[in-house]
Short mmCIF file of C-alpha atoms and ligand atoms in Angstrom, two decimals:
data_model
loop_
_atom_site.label_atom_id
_atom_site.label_comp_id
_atom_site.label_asym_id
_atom_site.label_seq_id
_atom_site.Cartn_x
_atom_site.Cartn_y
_atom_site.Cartn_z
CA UNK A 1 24.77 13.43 -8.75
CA UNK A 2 21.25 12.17 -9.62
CA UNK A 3 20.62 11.48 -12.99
CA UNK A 4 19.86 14.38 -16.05
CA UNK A 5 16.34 15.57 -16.29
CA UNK A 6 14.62 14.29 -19.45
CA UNK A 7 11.24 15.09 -20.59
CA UNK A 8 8.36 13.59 -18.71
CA UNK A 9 4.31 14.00 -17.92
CA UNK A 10 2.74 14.53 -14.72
CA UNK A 11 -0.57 14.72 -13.72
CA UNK A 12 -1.12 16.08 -10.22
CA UNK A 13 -3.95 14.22 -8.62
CA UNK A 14 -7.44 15.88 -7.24
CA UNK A 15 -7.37 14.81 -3.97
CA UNK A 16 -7.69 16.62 -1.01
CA UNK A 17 -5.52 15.90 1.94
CA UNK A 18 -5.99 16.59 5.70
CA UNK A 19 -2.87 15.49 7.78
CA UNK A 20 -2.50 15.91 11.97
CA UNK A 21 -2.81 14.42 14.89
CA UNK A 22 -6.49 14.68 16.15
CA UNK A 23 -8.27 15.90 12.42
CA UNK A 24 -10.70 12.76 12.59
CA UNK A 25 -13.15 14.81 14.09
CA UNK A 26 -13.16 16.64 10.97
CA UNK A 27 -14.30 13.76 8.89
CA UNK A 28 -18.23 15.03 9.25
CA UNK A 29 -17.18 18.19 8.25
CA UNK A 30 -15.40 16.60 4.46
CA UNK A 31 -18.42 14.97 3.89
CA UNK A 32 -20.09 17.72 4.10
CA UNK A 33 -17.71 19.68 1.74
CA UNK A 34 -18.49 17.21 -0.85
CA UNK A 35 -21.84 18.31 -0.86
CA UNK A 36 -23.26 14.77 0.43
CA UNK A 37 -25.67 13.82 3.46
CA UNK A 38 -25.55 9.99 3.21
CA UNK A 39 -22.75 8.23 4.02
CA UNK A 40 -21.86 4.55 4.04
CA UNK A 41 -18.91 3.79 7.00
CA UNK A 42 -17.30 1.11 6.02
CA UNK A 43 -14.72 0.06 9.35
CA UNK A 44 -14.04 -3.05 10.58
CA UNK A 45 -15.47 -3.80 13.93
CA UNK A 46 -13.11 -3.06 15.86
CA UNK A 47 -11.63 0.08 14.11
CA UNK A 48 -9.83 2.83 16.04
CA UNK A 49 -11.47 6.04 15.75
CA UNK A 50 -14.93 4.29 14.93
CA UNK A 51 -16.57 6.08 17.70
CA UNK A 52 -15.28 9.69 16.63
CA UNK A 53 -16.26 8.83 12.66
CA UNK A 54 -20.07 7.76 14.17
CA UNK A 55 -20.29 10.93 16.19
CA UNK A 56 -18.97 13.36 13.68
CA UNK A 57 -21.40 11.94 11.49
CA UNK A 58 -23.96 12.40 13.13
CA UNK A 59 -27.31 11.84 10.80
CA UNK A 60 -25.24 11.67 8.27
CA UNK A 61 -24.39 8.41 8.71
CA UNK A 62 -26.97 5.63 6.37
CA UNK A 63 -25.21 2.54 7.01
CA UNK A 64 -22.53 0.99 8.85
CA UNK A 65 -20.84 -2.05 6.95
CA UNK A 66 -18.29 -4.08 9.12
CA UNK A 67 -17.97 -7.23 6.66
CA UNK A 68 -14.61 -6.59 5.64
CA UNK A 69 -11.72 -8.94 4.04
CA UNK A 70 -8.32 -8.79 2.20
CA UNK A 71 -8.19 -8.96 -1.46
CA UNK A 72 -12.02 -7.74 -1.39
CA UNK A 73 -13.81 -10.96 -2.16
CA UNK A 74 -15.95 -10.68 -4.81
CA UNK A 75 -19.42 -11.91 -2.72
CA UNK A 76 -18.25 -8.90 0.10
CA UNK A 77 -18.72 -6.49 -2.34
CA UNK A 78 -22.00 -7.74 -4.38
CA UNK A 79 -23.37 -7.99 -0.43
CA UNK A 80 -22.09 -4.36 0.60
CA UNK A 81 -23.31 -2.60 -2.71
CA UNK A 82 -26.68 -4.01 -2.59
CA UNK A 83 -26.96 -2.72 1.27
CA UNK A 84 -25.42 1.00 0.06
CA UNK A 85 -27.94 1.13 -3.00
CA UNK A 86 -31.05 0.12 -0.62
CA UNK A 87 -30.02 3.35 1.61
CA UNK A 88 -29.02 5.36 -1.20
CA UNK A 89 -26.13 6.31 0.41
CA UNK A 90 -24.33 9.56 -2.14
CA UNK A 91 -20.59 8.92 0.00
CA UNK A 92 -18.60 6.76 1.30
CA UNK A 93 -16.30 6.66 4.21
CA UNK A 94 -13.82 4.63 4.78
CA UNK A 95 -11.73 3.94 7.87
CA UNK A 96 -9.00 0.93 8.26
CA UNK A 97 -6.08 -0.28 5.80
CA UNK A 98 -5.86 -0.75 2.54
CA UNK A 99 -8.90 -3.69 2.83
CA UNK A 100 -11.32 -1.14 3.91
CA UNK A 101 -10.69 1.57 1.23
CA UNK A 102 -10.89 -2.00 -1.22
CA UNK A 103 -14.11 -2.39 -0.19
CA UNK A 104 -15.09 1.14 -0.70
CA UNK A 105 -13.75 1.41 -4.18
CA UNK A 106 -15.49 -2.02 -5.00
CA UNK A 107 -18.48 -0.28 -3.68
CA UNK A 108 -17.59 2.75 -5.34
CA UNK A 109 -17.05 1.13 -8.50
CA UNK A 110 -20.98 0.53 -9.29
CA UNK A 111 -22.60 3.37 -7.66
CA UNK A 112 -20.56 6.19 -8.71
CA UNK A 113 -20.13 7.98 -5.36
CA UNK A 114 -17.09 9.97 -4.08
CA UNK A 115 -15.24 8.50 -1.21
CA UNK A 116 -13.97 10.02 1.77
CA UNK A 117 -10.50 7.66 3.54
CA UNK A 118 -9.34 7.78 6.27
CA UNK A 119 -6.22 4.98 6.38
CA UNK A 120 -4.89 3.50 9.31
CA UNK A 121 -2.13 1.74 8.05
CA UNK A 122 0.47 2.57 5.47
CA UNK A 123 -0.70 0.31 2.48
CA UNK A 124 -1.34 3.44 0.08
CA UNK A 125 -4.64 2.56 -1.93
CA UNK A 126 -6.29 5.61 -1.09
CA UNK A 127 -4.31 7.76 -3.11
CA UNK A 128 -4.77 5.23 -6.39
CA UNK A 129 -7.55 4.87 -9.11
CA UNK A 130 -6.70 1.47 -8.75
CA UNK A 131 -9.37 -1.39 -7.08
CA UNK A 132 -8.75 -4.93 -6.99
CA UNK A 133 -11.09 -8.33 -6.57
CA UNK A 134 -10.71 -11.74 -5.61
CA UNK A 135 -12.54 -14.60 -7.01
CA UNK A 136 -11.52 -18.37 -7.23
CA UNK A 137 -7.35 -18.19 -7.17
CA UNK A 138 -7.22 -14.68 -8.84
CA UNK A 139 -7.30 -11.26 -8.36
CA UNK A 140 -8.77 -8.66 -10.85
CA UNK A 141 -7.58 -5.11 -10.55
CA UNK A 142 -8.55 -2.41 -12.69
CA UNK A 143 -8.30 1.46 -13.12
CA UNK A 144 -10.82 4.02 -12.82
CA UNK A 145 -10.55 7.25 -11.75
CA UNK A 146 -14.26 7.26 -10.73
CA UNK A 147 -12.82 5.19 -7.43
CA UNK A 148 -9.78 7.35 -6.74
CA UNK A 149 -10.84 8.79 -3.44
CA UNK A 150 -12.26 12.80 -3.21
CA UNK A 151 -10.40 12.87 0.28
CA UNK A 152 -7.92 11.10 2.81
CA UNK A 153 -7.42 12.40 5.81
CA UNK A 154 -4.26 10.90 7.52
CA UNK A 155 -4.87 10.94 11.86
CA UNK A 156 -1.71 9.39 12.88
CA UNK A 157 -3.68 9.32 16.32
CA UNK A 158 -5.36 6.35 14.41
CA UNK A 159 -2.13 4.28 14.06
CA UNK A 160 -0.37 3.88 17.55
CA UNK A 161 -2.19 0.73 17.97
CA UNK A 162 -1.01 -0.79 14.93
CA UNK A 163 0.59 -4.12 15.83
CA UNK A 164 4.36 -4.52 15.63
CA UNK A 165 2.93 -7.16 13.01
CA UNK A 166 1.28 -5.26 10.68
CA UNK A 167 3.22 -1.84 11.28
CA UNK A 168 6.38 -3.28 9.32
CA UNK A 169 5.23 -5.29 6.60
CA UNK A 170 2.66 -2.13 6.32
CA UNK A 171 6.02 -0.02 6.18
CA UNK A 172 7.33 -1.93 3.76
CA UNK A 173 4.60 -2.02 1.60
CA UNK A 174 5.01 1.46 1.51
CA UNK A 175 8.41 1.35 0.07
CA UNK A 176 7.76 -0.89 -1.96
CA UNK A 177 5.96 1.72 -3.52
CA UNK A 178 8.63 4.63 -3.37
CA UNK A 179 11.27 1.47 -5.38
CA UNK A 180 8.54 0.92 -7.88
CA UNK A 181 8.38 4.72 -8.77
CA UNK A 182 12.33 5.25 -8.61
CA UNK A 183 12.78 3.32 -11.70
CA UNK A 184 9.31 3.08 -13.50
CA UNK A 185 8.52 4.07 -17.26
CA UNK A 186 6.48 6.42 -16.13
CA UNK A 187 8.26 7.98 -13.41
CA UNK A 188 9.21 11.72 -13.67
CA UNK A 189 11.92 13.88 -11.57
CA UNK A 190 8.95 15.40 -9.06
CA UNK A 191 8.18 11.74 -8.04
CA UNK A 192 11.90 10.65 -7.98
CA UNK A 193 12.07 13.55 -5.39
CA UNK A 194 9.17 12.78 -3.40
CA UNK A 195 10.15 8.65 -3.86
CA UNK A 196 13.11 9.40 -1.81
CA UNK A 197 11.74 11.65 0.70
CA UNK A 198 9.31 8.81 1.74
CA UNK A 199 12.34 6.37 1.83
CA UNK A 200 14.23 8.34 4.16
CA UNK A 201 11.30 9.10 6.04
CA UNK A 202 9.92 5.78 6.57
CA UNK A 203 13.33 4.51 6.45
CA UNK A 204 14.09 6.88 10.22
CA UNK A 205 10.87 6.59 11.50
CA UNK A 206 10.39 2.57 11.44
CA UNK A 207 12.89 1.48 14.00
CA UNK A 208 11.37 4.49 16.09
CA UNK A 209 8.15 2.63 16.19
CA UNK A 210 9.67 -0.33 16.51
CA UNK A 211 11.05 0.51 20.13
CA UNK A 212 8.22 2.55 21.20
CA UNK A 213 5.02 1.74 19.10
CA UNK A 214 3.28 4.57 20.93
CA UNK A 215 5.30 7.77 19.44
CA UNK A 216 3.22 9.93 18.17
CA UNK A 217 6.15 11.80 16.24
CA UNK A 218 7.54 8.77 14.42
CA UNK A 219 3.94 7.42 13.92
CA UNK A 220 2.71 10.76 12.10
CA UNK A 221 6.42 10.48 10.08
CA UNK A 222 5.71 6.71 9.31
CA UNK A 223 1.87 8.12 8.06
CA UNK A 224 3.57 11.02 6.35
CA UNK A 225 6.26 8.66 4.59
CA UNK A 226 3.06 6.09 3.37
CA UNK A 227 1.93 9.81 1.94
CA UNK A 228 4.30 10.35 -0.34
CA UNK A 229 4.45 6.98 -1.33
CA UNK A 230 1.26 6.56 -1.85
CA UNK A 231 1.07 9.59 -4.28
CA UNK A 232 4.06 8.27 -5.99
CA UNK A 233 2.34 4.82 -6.16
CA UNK A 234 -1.15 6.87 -7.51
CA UNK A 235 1.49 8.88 -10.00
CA UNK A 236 3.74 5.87 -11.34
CA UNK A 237 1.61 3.07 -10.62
CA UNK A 238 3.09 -0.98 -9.70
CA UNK A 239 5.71 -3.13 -11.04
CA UNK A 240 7.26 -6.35 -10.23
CA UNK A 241 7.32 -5.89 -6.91
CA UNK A 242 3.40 -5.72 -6.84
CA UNK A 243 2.87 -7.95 -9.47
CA UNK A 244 4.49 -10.48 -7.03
CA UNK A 245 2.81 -9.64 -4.09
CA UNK A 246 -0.41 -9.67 -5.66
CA UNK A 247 0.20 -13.11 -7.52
CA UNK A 248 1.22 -14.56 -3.77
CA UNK A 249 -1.88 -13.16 -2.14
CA UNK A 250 -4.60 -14.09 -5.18
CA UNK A 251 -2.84 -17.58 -5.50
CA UNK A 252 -2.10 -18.71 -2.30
CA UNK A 253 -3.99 -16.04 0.33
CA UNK A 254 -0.94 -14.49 1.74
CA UNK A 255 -1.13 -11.65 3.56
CA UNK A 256 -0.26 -8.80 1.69
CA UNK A 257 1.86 -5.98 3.73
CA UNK A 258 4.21 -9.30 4.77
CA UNK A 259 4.56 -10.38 1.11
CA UNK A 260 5.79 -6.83 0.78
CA UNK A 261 8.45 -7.07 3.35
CA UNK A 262 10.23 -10.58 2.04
CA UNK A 263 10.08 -9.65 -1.38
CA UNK A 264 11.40 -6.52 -1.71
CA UNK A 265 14.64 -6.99 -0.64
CA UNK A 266 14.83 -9.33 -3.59
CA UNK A 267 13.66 -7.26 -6.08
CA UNK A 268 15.59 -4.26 -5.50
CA UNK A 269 18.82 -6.23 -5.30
CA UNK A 270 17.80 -7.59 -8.91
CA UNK A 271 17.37 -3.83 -9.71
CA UNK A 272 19.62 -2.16 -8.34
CA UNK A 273 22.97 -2.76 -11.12
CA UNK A 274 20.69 -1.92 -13.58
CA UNK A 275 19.29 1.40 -11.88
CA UNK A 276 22.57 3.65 -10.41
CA UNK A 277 19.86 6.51 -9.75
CA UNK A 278 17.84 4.88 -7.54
CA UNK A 279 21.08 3.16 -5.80
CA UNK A 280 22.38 7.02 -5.47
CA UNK A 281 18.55 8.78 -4.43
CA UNK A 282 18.96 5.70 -1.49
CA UNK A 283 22.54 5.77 -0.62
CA UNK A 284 22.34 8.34 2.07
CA UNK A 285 19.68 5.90 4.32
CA UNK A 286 20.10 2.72 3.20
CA UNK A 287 24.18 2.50 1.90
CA UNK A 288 25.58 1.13 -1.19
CA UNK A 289 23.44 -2.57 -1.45
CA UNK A 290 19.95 -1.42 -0.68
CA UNK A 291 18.58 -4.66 -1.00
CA UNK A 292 20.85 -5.99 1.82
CA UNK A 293 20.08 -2.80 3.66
CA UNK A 294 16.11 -3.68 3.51
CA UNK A 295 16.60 -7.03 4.41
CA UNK A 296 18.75 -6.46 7.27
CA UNK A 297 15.86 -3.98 8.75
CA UNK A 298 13.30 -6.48 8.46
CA UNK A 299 15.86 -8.90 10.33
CA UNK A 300 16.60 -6.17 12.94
CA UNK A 301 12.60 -5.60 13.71
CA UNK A 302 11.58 -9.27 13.48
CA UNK A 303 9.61 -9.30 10.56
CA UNK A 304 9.31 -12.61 8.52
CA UNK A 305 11.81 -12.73 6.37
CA UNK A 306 10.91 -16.08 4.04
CA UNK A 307 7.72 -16.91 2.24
CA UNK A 308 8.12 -20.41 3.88
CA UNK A 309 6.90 -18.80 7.35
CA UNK A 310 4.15 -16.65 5.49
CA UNK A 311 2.35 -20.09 3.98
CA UNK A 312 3.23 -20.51 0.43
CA UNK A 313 4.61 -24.01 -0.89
CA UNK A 314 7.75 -24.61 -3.22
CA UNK A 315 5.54 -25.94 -6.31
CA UNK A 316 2.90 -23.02 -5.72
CA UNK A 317 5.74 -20.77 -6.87
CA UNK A 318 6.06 -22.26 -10.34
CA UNK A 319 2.58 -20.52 -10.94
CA UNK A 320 3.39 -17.17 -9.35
CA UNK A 321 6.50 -17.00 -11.68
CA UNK A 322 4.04 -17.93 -14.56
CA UNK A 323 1.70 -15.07 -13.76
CA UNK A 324 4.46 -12.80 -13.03
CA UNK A 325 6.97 -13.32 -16.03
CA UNK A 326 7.77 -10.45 -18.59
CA UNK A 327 5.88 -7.84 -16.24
CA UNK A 328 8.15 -4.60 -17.54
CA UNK A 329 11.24 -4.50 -15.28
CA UNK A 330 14.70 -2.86 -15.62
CA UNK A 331 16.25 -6.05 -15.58
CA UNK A 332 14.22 -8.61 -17.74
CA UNK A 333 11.38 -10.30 -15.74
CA UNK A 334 12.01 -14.22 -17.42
CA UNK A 335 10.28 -16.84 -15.69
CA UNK A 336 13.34 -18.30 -15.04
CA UNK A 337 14.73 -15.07 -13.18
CA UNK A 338 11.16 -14.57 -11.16
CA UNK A 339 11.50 -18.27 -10.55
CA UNK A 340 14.64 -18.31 -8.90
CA UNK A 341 14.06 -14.85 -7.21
CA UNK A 342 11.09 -16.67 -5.74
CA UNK A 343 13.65 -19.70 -4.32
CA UNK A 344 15.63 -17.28 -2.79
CA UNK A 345 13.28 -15.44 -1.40
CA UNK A 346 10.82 -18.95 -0.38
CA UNK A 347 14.51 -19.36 1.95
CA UNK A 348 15.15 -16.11 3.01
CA UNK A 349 18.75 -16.45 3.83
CA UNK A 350 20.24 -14.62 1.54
CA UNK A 351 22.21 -11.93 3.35
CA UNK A 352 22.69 -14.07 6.53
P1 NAD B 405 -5.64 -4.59 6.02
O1 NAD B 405 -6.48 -3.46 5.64
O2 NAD B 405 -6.18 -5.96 5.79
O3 NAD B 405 -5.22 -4.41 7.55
C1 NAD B 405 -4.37 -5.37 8.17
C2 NAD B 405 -4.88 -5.68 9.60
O4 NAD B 405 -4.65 -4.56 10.43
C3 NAD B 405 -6.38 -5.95 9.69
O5 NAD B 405 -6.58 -7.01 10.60
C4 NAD B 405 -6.96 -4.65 10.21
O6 NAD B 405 -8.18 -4.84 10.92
C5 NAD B 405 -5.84 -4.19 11.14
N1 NAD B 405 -5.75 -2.75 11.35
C6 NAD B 405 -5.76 -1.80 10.39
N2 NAD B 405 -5.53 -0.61 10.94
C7 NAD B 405 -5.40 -0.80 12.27
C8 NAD B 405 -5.11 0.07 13.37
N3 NAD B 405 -4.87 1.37 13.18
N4 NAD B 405 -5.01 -0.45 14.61
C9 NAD B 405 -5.18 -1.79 14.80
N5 NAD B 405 -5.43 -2.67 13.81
C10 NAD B 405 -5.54 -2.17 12.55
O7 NAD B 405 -4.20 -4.57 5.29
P2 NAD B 405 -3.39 -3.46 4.47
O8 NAD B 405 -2.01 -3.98 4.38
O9 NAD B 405 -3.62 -2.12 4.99
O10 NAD B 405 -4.06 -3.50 3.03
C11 NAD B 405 -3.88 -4.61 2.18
C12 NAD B 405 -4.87 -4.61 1.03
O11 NAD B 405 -4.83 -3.37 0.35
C13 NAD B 405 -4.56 -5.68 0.01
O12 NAD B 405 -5.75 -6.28 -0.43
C14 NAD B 405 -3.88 -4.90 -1.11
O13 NAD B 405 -3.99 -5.53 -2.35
C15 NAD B 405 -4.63 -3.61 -1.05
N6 NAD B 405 -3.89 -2.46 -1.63
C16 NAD B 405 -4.44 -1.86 -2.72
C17 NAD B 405 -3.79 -0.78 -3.30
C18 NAD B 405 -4.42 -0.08 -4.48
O14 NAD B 405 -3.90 0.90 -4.97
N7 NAD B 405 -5.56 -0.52 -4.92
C19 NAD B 405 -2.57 -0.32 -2.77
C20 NAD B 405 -2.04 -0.95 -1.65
C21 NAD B 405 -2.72 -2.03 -1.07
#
């Protein structure tokens, strides 16, 4: 039995998707849907599918911008919206992870011009108002639904030469987002539905890729799993989950798909006695302790399992707990709980 239906809002984004195996091609064809003739490409230099992208294109393409990081450095993105205002581009397109579409909302952000993603990993930002910035030790991140993208198309074509070390973390990044929205504030019955969907989804199709990285099946499920997840991310928005992930990669420059993957365990665990509907939405996949459950994946596919390995330092964590304490969390988010969260997780041995 899930739990009764209460009253709740929802707001159904106004996105447009395009899902399947081979759709990049397409992408010239969305851009010119959206009524525009000047696109920026924004793909790293060695993007898959950059080829395809230039081609559809065609003289539609203004600029090509390759200078891409994580967390969107702030000088990145004065230096990429000065180059898209001098050729007036009126779109953007952006192909790679969740750094690329970063870049594009940054870009986004001061020029007022719809954006066109196409994602090739699982990390979820194109289906989110939300940008973020790095300057000095912190990250800024903001709302605005002028940078929510017009269209993502989803080529899971794109994604079966994802590494086996960002395909997991990526993964789990993705659930992260389907935990946030299973017990947020704002979460509503629809996204509770879809929230599970993408667990079970991701939850099969992960050790699939795992095995055999080049199966185009599990690939499109892990791609349709980061889907849902991603709308229930752009529906209920972050938590504590994110709010640590984010502190760990503004403070210290960790990656942020593998933050994803030792944390969560940790913070669904803390969750789960005070959330029985999420614990029964996840039973069928993941059993009665879904924190163990998560943790013993990662352990199963090799991921990193301690933010030791991923870089971060002991002391550095007194200052994540700092900027992380009393973010709004079923179980109250006290330094001193984030804190020793943070120990456990800094070991990683928790369920060995
Ligand atoms: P990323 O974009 O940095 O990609 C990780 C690595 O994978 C990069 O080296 C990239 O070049 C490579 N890569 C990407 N796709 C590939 C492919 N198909 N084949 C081979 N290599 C590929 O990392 P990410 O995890 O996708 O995104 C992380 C960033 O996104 C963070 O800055 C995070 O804060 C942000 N994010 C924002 C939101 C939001 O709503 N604003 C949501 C999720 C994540």
């Amino acid at each position: 039995m899930t739990a009764p239906v209460r009253s709740f809002d929802h707001e159904f984004a106004p996105t447009r998707i395009v899902f399947g195996p081979g759709r990049l091609a397409e992408v010239g064809d969305e851009v010119a849907r959206l009524g525009t003739s000047r696109a920026m490409v924004i793909m790293s230099g060695h993007a898959p599918g950059g080829d395809t992208v230039t081609a559809a294109l065609g003289d539609r393409a203004a600029l090509t911008w390759h200078e891409i990081a994580q967390h969107v450095p702030v000088d990145i993105a004065a230096r990429a919206t000065a180059a898209a205002r001098d050729a007036r581009v009126d779109v953007i397109v952006s192909l790679g992870g969740g750094s690329a579409t970063g870049l594009a909302k940054a870009v986004a952000l001061e020029l007022e011009v719809p954006i066109v993603a196409v994602p090739t990993t699982y990390a979820g930002s194109e289906l989110t108002p939300v940008y973020g910035m790095t300057g000095g030790q912190r990250k800024r991140t903001g709302s605005d639904e002028r940078v929510r993208p017009r269209v993502v198309l989803y080529d899971p074509e794109l994604t079966v030469g994802l590494p086996a070390a960002v395909t997991g973390p990526s993964t789990f990044n993705a659930m992260a987002h389907c935990f946030a929205a299973l017990w947020a504030p704002a979460g509503n019955p629809l996204i509770a539905a879809l929230a599970a969907d993408a667990v079970r989804t991701l939850w099969t199709a992960l050790p699939v890729v795992a095995e055999n990285p080049t199966d185009l099946d599990a690939r499109a499920g892990l791609q349709y799993g980061a889907f849902l997840a991603g709308t229930a991310l752009g529906s209920s928005g972050t938590g504590l989950q994110h709010r640590i992930s984010h502190a760990l990669g503004g403070r210290l420059g960790l990656v942020h798909a593998d933050t994803h993957s030792v944390v969560l365990p940790y913070v669904v665990a803390l969750n789960a006695p005070a959330v029985p509907d999420m614990v029964s939405r996840v039973r069928p996949y993941l059993g009665d302790d879904p924190g163990r459950a998560l943790w013993e994946l990662a352990a199963r596919i090799g991921l990193p399992h301690d933010l030791e390995t991923l870089g971060a330092t002991d002391e550095a964590l007194d200052g994540v707990a700092a900027d992380v304490a009393d973010t709004p969390n079923p179980v109250p988010a006290t330094r001193e709980t984030i804190r020793a969260l943070l120990d456990r997780a800094y070991r990683g041995r928790e369920w060995q």
